C-alpha positions as a Markdown table, in Angstrom:
| # | Residue | x | y | z |
|---|---|---|---|---|
| 1 | Unk | -16.7 | 42.5 | -27.5 |
| 2 | Unk | -17.8 | 42.5 | -23.9 |
| 3 | Unk | -15.0 | 42.9 | -21.5 |
| 4 | Unk | -14.9 | 40.8 | -18.3 |
| 5 | Unk | -14.9 | 42.9 | -15.1 |
| 6 | Unk | -12.3 | 42.3 | -12.5 |
| 7 | Unk | -13.6 | 42.5 | -8.9 |
| 8 | Unk | -10.9 | 44.5 | -7.1 |
| 9 | Unk | -10.9 | 43.9 | -3.4 |
| 10 | Unk | -9.5 | 46.1 | -0.6 |
| 11 | Unk | -6.8 | 43.5 | -0.1 |
| 12 | Unk | -5.7 | 43.9 | -3.8 |
| 13 | Unk | -5.2 | 47.7 | -3.3 |
| 14 | Unk | -3.3 | 47.1 | -0.1 |
| 15 | Unk | -1.1 | 44.5 | -1.8 |
| 16 | Unk | -0.2 | 46.8 | -4.6 |
| 17 | Unk | 0.4 | 49.8 | -2.4 |
| 18 | Unk | 2.6 | 47.9 | 0.0 |
| 19 | Unk | 4.9 | 46.4 | -2.7 |
| 20 | Unk | 5.0 | 49.5 | -4.9 |
| 21 | Unk | 6.3 | 51.4 | -1.8 |
| 22 | Unk | 8.9 | 48.8 | -1.1 |
| 23 | Unk | 10.4 | 48.1 | -4.6 |
| 24 | Unk | 13.9 | 48.8 | -3.6 |
| 25 | Unk | 13.8 | 45.9 | -1.1 |
| 26 | Unk | 12.3 | 43.6 | -3.7 |
| 27 | Unk | 14.6 | 44.2 | -6.6 |
| 28 | Unk | 16.4 | 40.8 | -6.5 |
| 29 | Unk | 13.1 | 38.9 | -6.1 |
| 30 | Unk | 11.0 | 40.8 | -8.6 |
| 31 | Unk | 13.7 | 41.7 | -11.1 |
| 32 | Unk | 14.4 | 45.1 | -12.6 |
| 33 | Unk | 10.7 | 45.9 | -13.3 |
| 34 | Unk | 9.5 | 45.2 | -9.7 |
| 35 | Unk | 6.4 | 47.5 | -9.9 |
| 36 | Unk | 5.1 | 45.7 | -13.0 |
| 37 | Unk | 5.8 | 42.4 | -11.4 |
| 38 | Unk | 3.8 | 43.2 | -8.3 |
| 39 | Unk | 1.0 | 44.6 | -10.4 |
| 40 | Unk | 0.8 | 41.6 | -12.8 |
| 41 | Unk | 1.0 | 39.1 | -9.9 |
| 42 | Unk | -1.9 | 40.9 | -8.2 |
| 43 | Unk | -4.0 | 41.0 | -11.4 |
| 44 | Unk | -3.5 | 37.4 | -12.3 |
| 45 | Unk | -4.2 | 36.3 | -8.7 |
| 46 | Unk | -7.5 | 38.2 | -8.5 |
| 47 | Unk | -8.7 | 36.6 | -11.7 |
| 48 | Unk | -7.3 | 33.2 | -10.6 |
| 49 | Unk | -9.2 | 33.3 | -7.2 |
| 50 | Unk | -12.4 | 34.0 | -9.2 |
| 51 | Unk | -11.6 | 31.0 | -11.4 |
| 52 | Unk | -11.5 | 33.2 | -14.4 |
| 53 | Unk | -8.5 | 31.4 | -15.8 |
| 54 | Unk | -8.8 | 32.9 | -19.3 |
| 55 | Unk | -8.4 | 36.5 | -18.0 |
| 56 | Unk | -5.7 | 35.4 | -15.6 |
| 57 | Unk | -3.6 | 33.9 | -18.4 |
| 58 | Unk | -1.9 | 36.9 | -20.0 |
| 59 | Unk | -1.0 | 38.4 | -16.6 |
| 60 | Unk | 0.3 | 35.0 | -15.3 |
| 61 | Unk | 2.3 | 34.5 | -18.5 |
| 62 | Unk | 3.9 | 38.0 | -18.1 |
| 63 | Unk | 4.9 | 37.1 | -14.6 |
| 64 | Unk | 6.2 | 33.7 | -15.6 |
| 65 | Unk | 8.5 | 35.2 | -18.3 |
| 66 | Unk | 9.6 | 38.4 | -16.5 |
| 67 | Unk | 9.5 | 37.6 | -12.7 |
| 68 | Unk | 10.5 | 33.9 | -12.5 |
| 69 | Unk | 11.9 | 34.2 | -9.0 |
| 70 | Unk | 9.0 | 36.3 | -7.6 |
| 71 | Unk | 6.8 | 33.6 | -5.9 |
| 72 | Unk | 6.7 | 29.9 | -5.8 |
| 73 | Unk | 2.9 | 29.6 | -5.8 |
| 74 | Unk | 2.9 | 31.2 | -9.2 |
| 75 | Unk | 4.1 | 27.8 | -10.5 |
| 76 | Unk | 1.4 | 25.9 | -8.8 |
| 77 | Unk | -1.2 | 28.3 | -10.2 |
| 78 | Unk | 0.4 | 28.0 | -13.6 |
| 79 | Unk | -0.1 | 24.2 | -13.7 |
| 80 | Unk | -3.8 | 24.8 | -13.1 |
| 81 | Unk | -4.1 | 27.5 | -15.7 |
| 82 | Unk | -2.3 | 25.4 | -18.4 |
| 83 | Unk | -4.3 | 22.3 | -17.6 |
| 84 | Unk | -7.5 | 24.2 | -17.9 |
| 85 | Unk | -6.3 | 25.5 | -21.3 |
| 86 | Unk | -5.6 | 22.0 | -22.4 |
| 87 | Unk | -9.2 | 20.8 | -21.6 |
| 88 | Unk | -11.1 | 20.3 | -24.8 |
| 89 | Unk | -8.2 | 21.5 | -27.1 |
| 90 | Unk | -8.5 | 19.5 | -30.3 |
| 91 | Unk | -5.7 | 21.2 | -32.3 |
| 92 | Unk | -2.8 | 18.8 | -31.9 |
| 93 | Unk | -0.1 | 21.5 | -32.5 |
| 94 | Unk | -1.7 | 23.7 | -29.8 |
| 95 | Unk | -2.0 | 20.8 | -27.4 |
| 96 | Unk | 1.6 | 19.9 | -27.9 |
| 97 | Unk | 2.7 | 23.5 | -27.2 |
| 98 | Unk | 0.6 | 23.5 | -24.0 |
| 99 | Unk | 2.2 | 20.3 | -22.9 |
| 100 | Unk | 5.6 | 21.8 | -23.5 |
| 101 | Unk | 4.6 | 24.8 | -21.5 |
| 102 | Unk | 3.5 | 22.6 | -18.6 |
| 103 | Unk | 6.8 | 20.8 | -18.6 |
| 104 | Unk | 8.5 | 24.2 | -18.7 |
| 105 | Unk | 6.6 | 25.3 | -15.6 |
| 106 | Unk | 8.0 | 22.3 | -13.6 |
| 107 | Unk | 11.5 | 22.9 | -14.9 |
| 108 | Unk | 11.5 | 26.6 | -14.1 |
| 109 | Unk | 10.2 | 26.0 | -10.6 |
| 110 | Unk | 13.1 | 23.7 | -9.9 |
| 111 | Unk | 15.5 | 26.3 | -11.3 |
| 112 | Unk | 14.4 | 29.1 | -9.1 |
| 113 | Unk | 13.0 | 27.3 | -6.0 |
| 114 | Unk | 14.7 | 23.9 | -5.9 |
| 115 | Unk | 12.9 | 20.8 | -4.4 |
| 116 | Unk | 14.1 | 18.9 | -7.4 |
| 117 | Unk | 13.0 | 15.4 | -6.4 |
| 118 | Unk | 9.5 | 16.5 | -5.3 |
| 119 | Unk | 8.8 | 18.6 | -8.4 |
| 120 | Unk | 10.2 | 16.1 | -10.8 |
| 121 | Unk | 8.0 | 13.5 | -9.3 |
| 122 | Unk | 4.9 | 15.5 | -10.0 |
| 123 | Unk | 6.2 | 16.3 | -13.5 |
| 124 | Unk | 6.7 | 12.6 | -14.2 |
| 125 | Unk | 3.1 | 11.8 | -13.1 |
| 126 | Unk | 1.8 | 14.3 | -15.7 |
| 127 | Unk | 4.2 | 12.9 | -18.3 |
| 128 | Unk | 2.9 | 9.4 | -17.6 |
| 129 | Unk | -0.7 | 10.5 | -18.2 |
| 130 | Unk | -0.2 | 13.0 | -21.1 |
| 131 | Unk | 2.9 | 11.8 | -22.9 |
| 132 | Unk | 2.8 | 8.0 | -23.4 |
| 133 | Unk | 5.3 | 8.3 | -26.2 |
| 134 | Unk | 7.9 | 9.6 | -23.7 |
| 135 | Unk | 7.8 | 6.5 | -21.5 |
| 136 | Unk | 11.5 | 6.0 | -21.5 |
| 137 | Unk | 12.2 | 9.5 | -20.5 |
| 138 | Unk | 9.6 | 9.4 | -17.8 |
| 139 | Unk | 11.1 | 6.2 | -16.4 |
| 140 | Unk | 14.5 | 7.9 | -16.2 |
| 141 | Unk | 13.0 | 10.8 | -14.4 |
| 142 | Unk | 11.2 | 8.6 | -11.9 |
| 143 | Unk | 14.5 | 6.7 | -11.2 |
| 144 | Unk | 16.1 | 10.0 | -10.5 |
| 145 | Unk | 13.2 | 11.0 | -8.2 |
| 146 | Unk | 13.7 | 7.8 | -6.2 |
| 147 | Unk | 17.4 | 8.5 | -5.9 |
| 148 | Unk | 16.7 | 12.0 | -4.7 |
| 149 | Unk | 13.7 | 11.3 | -2.4 |
| 150 | Unk | 14.0 | 7.7 | -1.2 |
| 151 | Unk | 11.3 | 7.2 | 1.4 |
| 152 | Unk | 10.0 | 10.8 | 0.9 |
| 153 | Unk | 8.9 | 9.9 | -2.6 |
| 154 | Unk | 5.2 | 10.6 | -2.9 |
| 155 | Unk | 2.7 | 7.8 | -3.5 |
| 156 | Unk | 1.6 | 9.0 | -7.0 |
| 157 | Unk | 5.1 | 9.1 | -8.6 |
| 158 | Unk | 5.9 | 5.8 | -6.9 |
| 159 | Unk | 2.8 | 4.2 | -8.3 |
| 160 | Unk | 3.7 | 5.5 | -11.8 |
| 161 | Unk | 7.3 | 4.2 | -11.4 |
| 162 | Unk | 6.3 | 0.6 | -11.0 |
| 163 | Unk | 3.5 | 0.8 | -13.6 |
| 164 | Unk | 5.9 | 2.2 | -16.2 |
| 165 | Unk | 8.6 | -0.4 | -15.2 |
| 166 | Unk | 6.1 | -3.2 | -15.8 |
| 167 | Unk | 5.2 | -1.7 | -19.2 |
| 168 | Unk | 8.8 | -1.5 | -20.2 |
| 169 | Unk | 9.4 | -5.0 | -19.1 |
| 170 | Unk | 6.5 | -6.3 | -21.1 |
| 171 | Unk | 7.9 | -4.5 | -24.1 |
| 172 | Unk | 11.3 | -6.1 | -23.4 |
| 173 | Unk | 13.0 | -2.7 | -22.8 |
| 174 | Unk | 14.1 | -3.6 | -19.3 |
| 175 | Unk | 14.8 | -7.0 | -17.6 |
| 176 | Unk | 12.6 | -8.8 | -15.1 |
| 177 | Unk | 15.4 | -8.3 | -12.5 |
| 178 | Unk | 15.3 | -4.5 | -13.0 |
| 179 | Unk | 11.5 | -4.5 | -12.7 |
| 180 | Unk | 11.8 | -6.5 | -9.4 |
| 181 | Unk | 14.4 | -4.1 | -8.2 |
| 182 | Unk | 11.9 | -1.2 | -8.7 |
| 183 | Unk | 9.4 | -3.2 | -6.7 |
| 184 | Unk | 12.0 | -3.6 | -4.0 |
| 185 | Unk | 12.6 | 0.1 | -3.8 |
| 186 | Unk | 8.9 | 0.8 | -3.5 |
| 187 | Unk | 8.6 | -1.8 | -0.8 |
| 188 | Unk | 11.1 | 0.2 | 1.3 |
| 189 | Unk | 9.1 | 3.4 | 0.7 |
| 190 | Unk | 5.9 | 1.7 | 1.8 |
| 191 | Unk | 7.5 | 0.2 | 4.9 |
| 192 | Unk | 8.8 | 3.6 | 6.0 |
| 193 | Unk | 5.6 | 5.6 | 5.3 |
| 194 | Unk | 3.1 | 3.0 | 6.6 |
| 195 | Unk | 5.2 | 2.5 | 9.8 |
| 196 | Unk | 5.0 | 6.3 | 10.4 |
| 197 | Unk | 1.3 | 6.5 | 9.5 |
| 198 | Unk | -0.5 | 3.2 | 9.0 |
| 199 | Unk | -3.8 | 4.9 | 7.9 |
| 200 | Unk | -2.3 | 7.0 | 5.2 |
| 201 | Unk | -4.8 | 6.5 | 2.3 |
| 202 | Unk | -2.4 | 7.3 | -0.5 |
| 203 | Unk | 0.3 | 4.8 | 0.6 |
| 204 | Unk | -2.3 | 2.1 | 1.4 |
| 205 | Unk | -3.6 | 2.5 | -2.1 |
| 206 | Unk | -0.1 | 2.4 | -3.5 |
| 207 | Unk | 0.5 | -0.9 | -1.6 |
| 208 | Unk | -2.7 | -2.4 | -3.1 |
| 209 | Unk | -1.7 | -1.3 | -6.6 |
| 210 | Unk | 1.9 | -2.5 | -6.6 |
| 211 | Unk | 1.1 | -5.8 | -4.8 |
| 212 | Unk | -1.4 | -6.5 | -7.6 |
| 213 | Unk | 1.1 | -5.8 | -10.3 |
| 214 | Unk | 3.9 | -7.6 | -8.4 |
| 215 | Unk | 1.9 | -10.8 | -8.6 |
| 216 | Unk | 2.0 | -10.6 | -12.4 |
| 217 | Unk | 5.7 | -11.1 | -12.7 |
| 218 | Unk | 7.2 | -12.4 | -9.4 |
| 219 | Unk | 7.7 | -16.1 | -8.7 |
| 220 | Unk | 10.2 | -18.1 | -6.6 |
| 221 | Unk | 12.6 | -18.9 | -9.5 |
| 222 | Unk | 12.9 | -15.3 | -10.6 |
| 223 | Unk | 13.4 | -14.0 | -7.1 |
| 224 | Unk | 16.0 | -16.6 | -6.4 |
| 225 | Unk | 17.7 | -15.8 | -9.7 |
| 226 | Unk | 17.8 | -12.1 | -8.7 |
| 227 | Unk | 19.0 | -12.5 | -5.1 |
| 228 | Unk | 21.1 | -15.7 | -5.3 |
| 229 | Unk | 24.2 | -13.9 | -6.8 |
| 230 | Unk | 23.8 | -10.9 | -4.5 |
| 231 | Unk | 23.7 | -13.2 | -1.4 |
| 232 | Unk | 26.8 | -15.1 | -2.7 |
| 233 | Unk | 28.7 | -11.9 | -3.1 |
| 234 | Unk | 27.6 | -10.4 | 0.3 |
| 235 | Unk | 26.3 | -13.2 | 2.6 |
| 236 | Unk | 26.7 | -11.0 | 5.7 |
| 237 | Unk | 25.1 | -7.8 | 4.4 |
| 238 | Unk | 22.3 | -7.3 | 7.0 |
| 239 | Unk | 20.2 | -5.0 | 4.7 |
| 240 | Unk | 20.5 | -7.4 | 1.8 |
| 241 | Unk | 19.5 | -10.4 | 4.1 |
| 242 | Unk | 16.4 | -8.5 | 5.3 |
| 243 | Unk | 15.4 | -7.8 | 1.7 |
| 244 | Unk | 15.9 | -11.4 | 0.6 |
| 245 | Unk | 13.8 | -12.9 | 3.4 |
| 246 | Unk | 11.1 | -10.2 | 3.0 |
| 247 | Unk | 10.8 | -10.7 | -0.8 |
| 248 | Unk | 10.9 | -14.5 | -0.6 |
| 249 | Unk | 8.4 | -14.4 | 2.2 |
| 250 | Unk | 5.9 | -12.5 | 0.0 |
| 251 | Unk | 5.9 | -15.3 | -2.6 |
| 252 | Unk | 5.9 | -18.2 | -0.2 |
| 253 | Unk | 9.5 | -19.3 | -1.1 |
| 254 | Unk | 10.4 | -20.2 | 2.5 |
| 255 | Unk | 11.3 | -23.8 | 1.6 |
| 256 | Unk | 14.1 | -22.7 | -0.8 |
| 257 | Unk | 17.7 | -23.0 | 0.3 |
| 258 | Unk | 18.4 | -19.3 | -0.3 |
| 259 | Unk | 15.7 | -18.4 | 2.2 |
| 260 | Unk | 17.2 | -20.9 | 4.7 |
| 261 | Unk | 20.8 | -19.5 | 4.2 |
| 262 | Unk | 19.7 | -15.9 | 4.4 |
| 263 | Unk | 17.5 | -16.2 | 7.4 |
| 264 | Unk | 20.1 | -18.2 | 9.4 |
| 265 | Unk | 22.8 | -15.6 | 8.6 |
| 266 | Unk | 20.4 | -12.8 | 9.6 |
| 267 | Unk | 19.6 | -14.5 | 12.9 |
| 268 | Unk | 23.3 | -14.9 | 13.6 |
| 269 | Unk | 24.2 | -11.3 | 12.8 |
| 270 | Unk | 21.1 | -9.6 | 14.2 |
| 271 | Unk | 18.9 | -11.9 | 16.3 |
| 272 | Unk | 15.5 | -10.5 | 16.6 |
| 273 | Unk | 11.8 | -11.4 | 16.8 |
| 274 | Unk | 11.7 | -11.0 | 13.1 |
| 275 | Unk | 14.6 | -13.3 | 12.3 |
| 276 | Unk | 13.2 | -15.9 | 14.8 |
| 277 | Unk | 9.8 | -15.8 | 13.1 |
| 278 | Unk | 11.4 | -16.2 | 9.7 |
| 279 | Unk | 13.3 | -19.3 | 10.8 |
| 280 | Unk | 10.0 | -20.6 | 12.2 |
| 281 | Unk | 8.3 | -20.0 | 8.9 |
| 282 | Unk | 11.1 | -21.8 | 7.1 |
| 283 | Unk | 10.7 | -24.9 | 9.4 |
| 284 | Unk | 6.9 | -24.8 | 8.9 |
| 285 | Unk | 7.4 | -24.8 | 5.1 |
| 286 | Unk | 9.7 | -27.9 | 5.5 |
| 287 | Unk | 7.2 | -29.7 | 7.8 |
| 288 | Unk | 9.5 | -29.5 | 10.9 |
| 289 | Unk | 6.6 | -28.4 | 13.1 |
| 290 | Unk | 8.3 | -28.8 | 16.5 |
| 291 | Unk | 11.2 | -26.6 | 15.4 |
| 292 | Unk | 8.7 | -24.1 | 14.0 |
| 293 | Unk | 6.9 | -23.9 | 17.4 |
| 294 | Unk | 10.3 | -23.4 | 19.2 |
| 295 | Unk | 11.3 | -20.5 | 17.1 |
| 296 | Unk | 7.8 | -18.9 | 17.2 |
| 297 | Unk | 8.0 | -19.0 | 21.0 |
| 298 | Unk | 11.4 | -17.3 | 20.8 |
| 299 | Unk | 10.0 | -14.6 | 18.5 |
| 300 | Unk | 7.2 | -14.0 | 21.0 |
| 301 | Unk | 9.7 | -13.5 | 23.8 |
| 302 | Unk | 11.6 | -10.9 | 21.9 |
| 303 | Unk | 8.7 | -9.0 | 20.3 |
| 304 | Unk | 7.3 | -5.9 | 22.0 |
| 305 | Unk | 4.8 | -4.7 | 19.3 |
| 306 | Unk | 1.3 | -6.1 | 20.1 |
| 307 | Unk | 0.2 | -6.2 | 16.4 |
| 308 | Unk | 3.3 | -8.3 | 15.5 |
| 309 | Unk | 2.9 | -10.5 | 18.6 |
| 310 | Unk | -0.7 | -11.2 | 17.5 |
| 311 | Unk | 0.6 | -12.2 | 14.1 |
| 312 | Unk | 3.1 | -14.7 | 15.7 |
| 313 | Unk | 0.4 | -16.2 | 17.9 |
| 314 | Unk | -1.8 | -16.6 | 14.8 |
| 315 | Unk | 1.0 | -18.3 | 12.8 |
| 316 | Unk | 1.8 | -20.5 | 15.8 |
| 317 | Unk | -1.9 | -21.6 | 15.9 |
| 318 | Unk | -1.6 | -22.7 | 12.3 |
| 319 | Unk | 1.3 | -24.9 | 13.2 |
| 320 | Unk | -0.7 | -26.3 | 16.1 |
| 321 | Unk | -3.5 | -27.4 | 13.7 |
| 322 | Unk | -1.0 | -29.0 | 11.4 |
| 323 | Unk | 0.3 | -31.0 | 14.5 |
| 324 | Unk | -3.3 | -32.0 | 15.5 |
| 325 | Unk | -3.0 | -29.8 | 18.6 |
| 326 | Unk | -6.4 | -28.2 | 18.2 |
| 327 | Unk | -6.8 | -27.1 | 21.8 |
| 328 | Unk | -3.4 | -25.3 | 21.6 |
| 329 | Unk | -4.5 | -23.7 | 18.3 |
| 330 | Unk | -7.5 | -22.2 | 20.0 |
| 331 | Unk | -5.5 | -20.9 | 22.9 |
| 332 | Unk | -3.0 | -19.2 | 20.6 |
| 333 | Unk | -5.8 | -17.8 | 18.5 |
| 334 | Unk | -7.4 | -16.3 | 21.6 |
| 335 | Unk | -4.1 | -14.7 | 22.5 |
| 336 | Unk | -3.9 | -13.1 | 19.1 |
| 337 | Unk | -7.5 | -11.8 | 19.5 |
| 338 | Unk | -6.6 | -10.3 | 22.9 |
| 339 | Unk | -3.9 | -8.2 | 21.2 |
| 340 | Unk | -5.9 | -7.5 | 18.0 |
| 341 | Unk | -9.7 | -7.7 | 18.8 |
| 342 | Unk | -11.0 | -6.7 | 15.4 |
| 343 | Unk | -9.0 | -9.3 | 13.4 |
| 344 | Unk | -11.0 | -12.1 | 11.9 |
| 345 | Unk | -8.2 | -14.5 | 11.1 |
| 346 | Unk | -7.9 | -15.9 | 14.7 |
| 347 | Unk | -11.6 | -16.8 | 14.6 |
| 348 | Unk | -11.0 | -18.6 | 11.3 |
| 349 | Unk | -8.3 | -20.6 | 13.0 |
| 350 | Unk | -10.7 | -21.5 | 15.9 |
| 351 | Unk | -13.3 | -22.6 | 13.4 |
| 352 | Unk | -10.7 | -24.8 | 11.6 |
| 353 | Unk | -9.7 | -26.3 | 14.9 |
| 354 | Unk | -13.3 | -27.1 | 15.8 |
| 355 | Unk | -14.3 | -28.7 | 12.5 |
| 356 | Unk | -11.1 | -30.8 | 12.4 |
| 357 | Unk | -12.1 | -32.2 | 15.8 |
| 358 | Unk | -15.5 | -33.4 | 14.7 |
| 359 | Unk | -14.6 | -37.0 | 14.6 |
| 360 | Unk | -13.0 | -36.9 | 18.0 |
| 361 | Unk | -15.8 | -35.0 | 19.8 |
| 362 | Unk | -18.9 | -37.2 | 19.4 |
| 363 | Unk | -19.8 | -40.8 | 20.2 |
| 364 | Unk | -22.1 | -41.1 | 17.3 |
| 365 | Unk | -22.2 | -39.7 | 13.8 |
| 366 | Unk | -25.0 | -37.3 | 14.8 |
| 367 | Unk | -23.1 | -35.8 | 17.7 |
| 368 | Unk | -20.0 | -35.6 | 15.5 |
| 369 | Unk | -21.9 | -33.6 | 12.9 |
| 370 | Unk | -23.1 | -31.2 | 15.6 |
| 371 | Unk | -19.5 | -30.0 | 16.1 |
| 372 | Unk | -19.8 | -28.2 | 12.7 |
| 373 | Unk | -22.4 | -25.8 | 14.3 |
| 374 | Unk | -19.7 | -24.3 | 16.5 |
| 375 | Unk | -17.2 | -24.3 | 13.7 |
| 376 | Unk | -19.5 | -22.3 | 11.5 |
| 377 | Unk | -20.2 | -19.9 | 14.4 |
| 378 | Unk | -16.6 | -19.0 | 14.4 |
| 379 | Unk | -16.5 | -18.3 | 10.7 |
| 380 | Unk | -19.5 | -16.1 | 11.1 |
| 381 | Unk | -17.8 | -14.2 | 13.9 |
| 382 | Unk | -14.7 | -13.8 | 11.8 |
| 383 | Unk | -16.5 | -12.0 | 8.9 |
| 384 | Unk | -18.7 | -10.0 | 11.3 |
| 385 | Unk | -15.7 | -8.1 | 12.6 |
| 386 | Unk | -13.3 | -8.2 | 9.7 |
| 387 | Unk | -14.6 | -7.8 | 6.1 |
| 388 | Unk | -11.2 | -8.9 | 4.7 |
| 389 | Unk | -12.0 | -12.5 | 5.6 |
| 390 | Unk | -15.5 | -12.6 | 4.2 |
| 391 | Unk | -14.8 | -14.6 | 1.1 |
| 392 | Unk | -12.8 | -17.3 | 3.0 |
| 393 | Unk | -15.4 | -17.4 | 5.8 |
| 394 | Unk | -18.3 | -17.8 | 3.3 |
| 395 | Unk | -16.5 | -20.6 | 1.5 |
| 396 | Unk | -16.0 | -22.5 | 4.8 |
| 397 | Unk | -19.6 | -21.9 | 5.9 |
| 398 | Unk | -20.9 | -23.2 | 2.6 |
| 399 | Unk | -18.7 | -26.3 | 3.0 |
| 400 | Unk | -19.3 | -27.2 | 6.6 |
| 401 | Unk | -23.0 | -26.4 | 6.7 |
| 402 | Unk | -23.5 | -29.4 | 4.4 |
| 403 | Unk | -22.4 | -31.6 | 7.4 |
| 404 | Unk | -25.1 | -30.3 | 9.8 |
| 405 | Unk | -27.5 | -33.0 | 11.0 |
| 406 | Unk | -30.7 | -33.7 | 9.2 |
| 407 | Unk | -34.1 | -32.5 | 10.6 |
| 408 | Unk | -35.2 | -36.0 | 11.3 |
| 409 | Unk | -32.0 | -36.8 | 13.2 |
| 410 | Unk | -32.4 | -33.7 | 15.4 |
| 411 | Unk | -35.9 | -34.8 | 16.2 |
| 412 | Unk | -35.0 | -38.5 | 17.0 |
| 413 | Unk | -32.2 | -37.3 | 19.3 |
| 414 | Unk | -34.8 | -35.3 | 21.3 |
| 415 | Unk | -33.4 | -31.9 | 20.3 |
| 416 | Unk | -35.2 | -28.9 | 18.7 |
| 417 | Unk | -33.9 | -26.5 | 16.1 |
| 418 | Unk | -33.1 | -23.1 | 17.5 |
| 419 | Unk | -32.4 | -24.3 | 21.0 |
| 420 | Unk | -29.0 | -23.9 | 22.7 |
| 421 | Unk | -26.7 | -26.8 | 22.8 |
| 422 | Unk | -23.3 | -27.3 | 24.4 |
| 423 | Unk | -20.6 | -29.0 | 22.5 |
| 424 | Unk | -18.5 | -31.1 | 25.0 |
| 425 | Unk | -15.1 | -32.6 | 24.5 |
| 426 | Unk | -12.2 | -30.1 | 24.8 |
| 427 | Unk | -14.4 | -27.4 | 23.0 |
| 428 | Unk | -17.0 | -26.9 | 25.8 |
| 429 | Unk | -18.9 | -24.1 | 24.1 |
| 430 | Unk | -22.6 | -23.4 | 23.5 |
| 431 | Unk | -24.1 | -23.1 | 20.0 |
| 432 | Unk | -27.5 | -23.2 | 18.3 |
| 433 | Unk | -29.1 | -26.3 | 16.9 |
| 434 | Unk | -29.5 | -26.1 | 13.1 |
| 435 | Unk | -30.6 | -28.5 | 10.4 |
| 436 | Unk | -28.9 | -29.1 | 7.1 |
| 437 | Unk | -30.6 | -27.1 | 4.3 |
């Protein structure tokens, strides 16, 4: 049989020489057989760096069994080696043994190097993928990971946590309330991490994943059933009040009495832009538009973050439209755009304000229909700067383009397709003349 040849580098010889000459200082780290430990670490590492995992395996195994406290990277390398060995293995008994070895690598790393929450999280992710029959055990481990790590919990184990919770709920092994509590925990993790780094790809993906799954099970009655007793027991717990209002907000439950009670208590105990905006949202849901405007303005006075101020101006513009105050809606949408220039939603609001003014901004049916030109312009602007509004913008464009004037009407009003035209009234903006398709 042909033997594989190990390419020994100068660094390898220097490594062995250094540690062989310093064995007395390394006894506690490398064990009683420190020279062999150093030698086997060096041998497996050389093969490992060449991606010759098969030749690295016996040396790595010897180190794993005989020098468990020698080096932490030995455990990370071991995961790669064992996973490579698992690839293509069809013998179920051997595959099961390799999985056990993989779990042992995680456990031994914790024993000698700590970092229990971090390492358990990674172990649980592998368990969720490779050991579906151990879902109950994996769930318990992930619960422990959250208890240990809190907001430091990595995105991958957090994602697995909610996915497994949902599966257990669907199999009637845990309650809906417990599943929602897992979501609540993950929401806190997301808030902390995305506040620190809004562009973090892993946590943004986590947010997308859990919000999609959350929509499968959450509704107003279940959230109220979950939080109602908690509120009754602790009506002045600020952290609880924040969670209640946040969770009910997500599912548009602002019209419920629990939301009202929680947000009013929160505003009394800790008045802030956030609490004022939530009261505004509650009044909006109830149709008390003047009160909603008052509290949005209070929120704007207290808010210092420009992104959040933009959100409040946008929500205030929505209230303006509901009140028929289209000019005010445009003004507030423009304020939102000044703070967040690449956000499409304010343009959508402006388009809505324009098309809802069609009947008021033209003396004849023809000139009223011309107002839809400028409304569609705003929807096009919205999707040109913000892909997230594309579907909504296209739907409105398809709807309101049908109200454009007919070709003959344009001709009989001494106008020409493609020419510039200024919409008067309170709008006073230029657009392009177009005919209905």
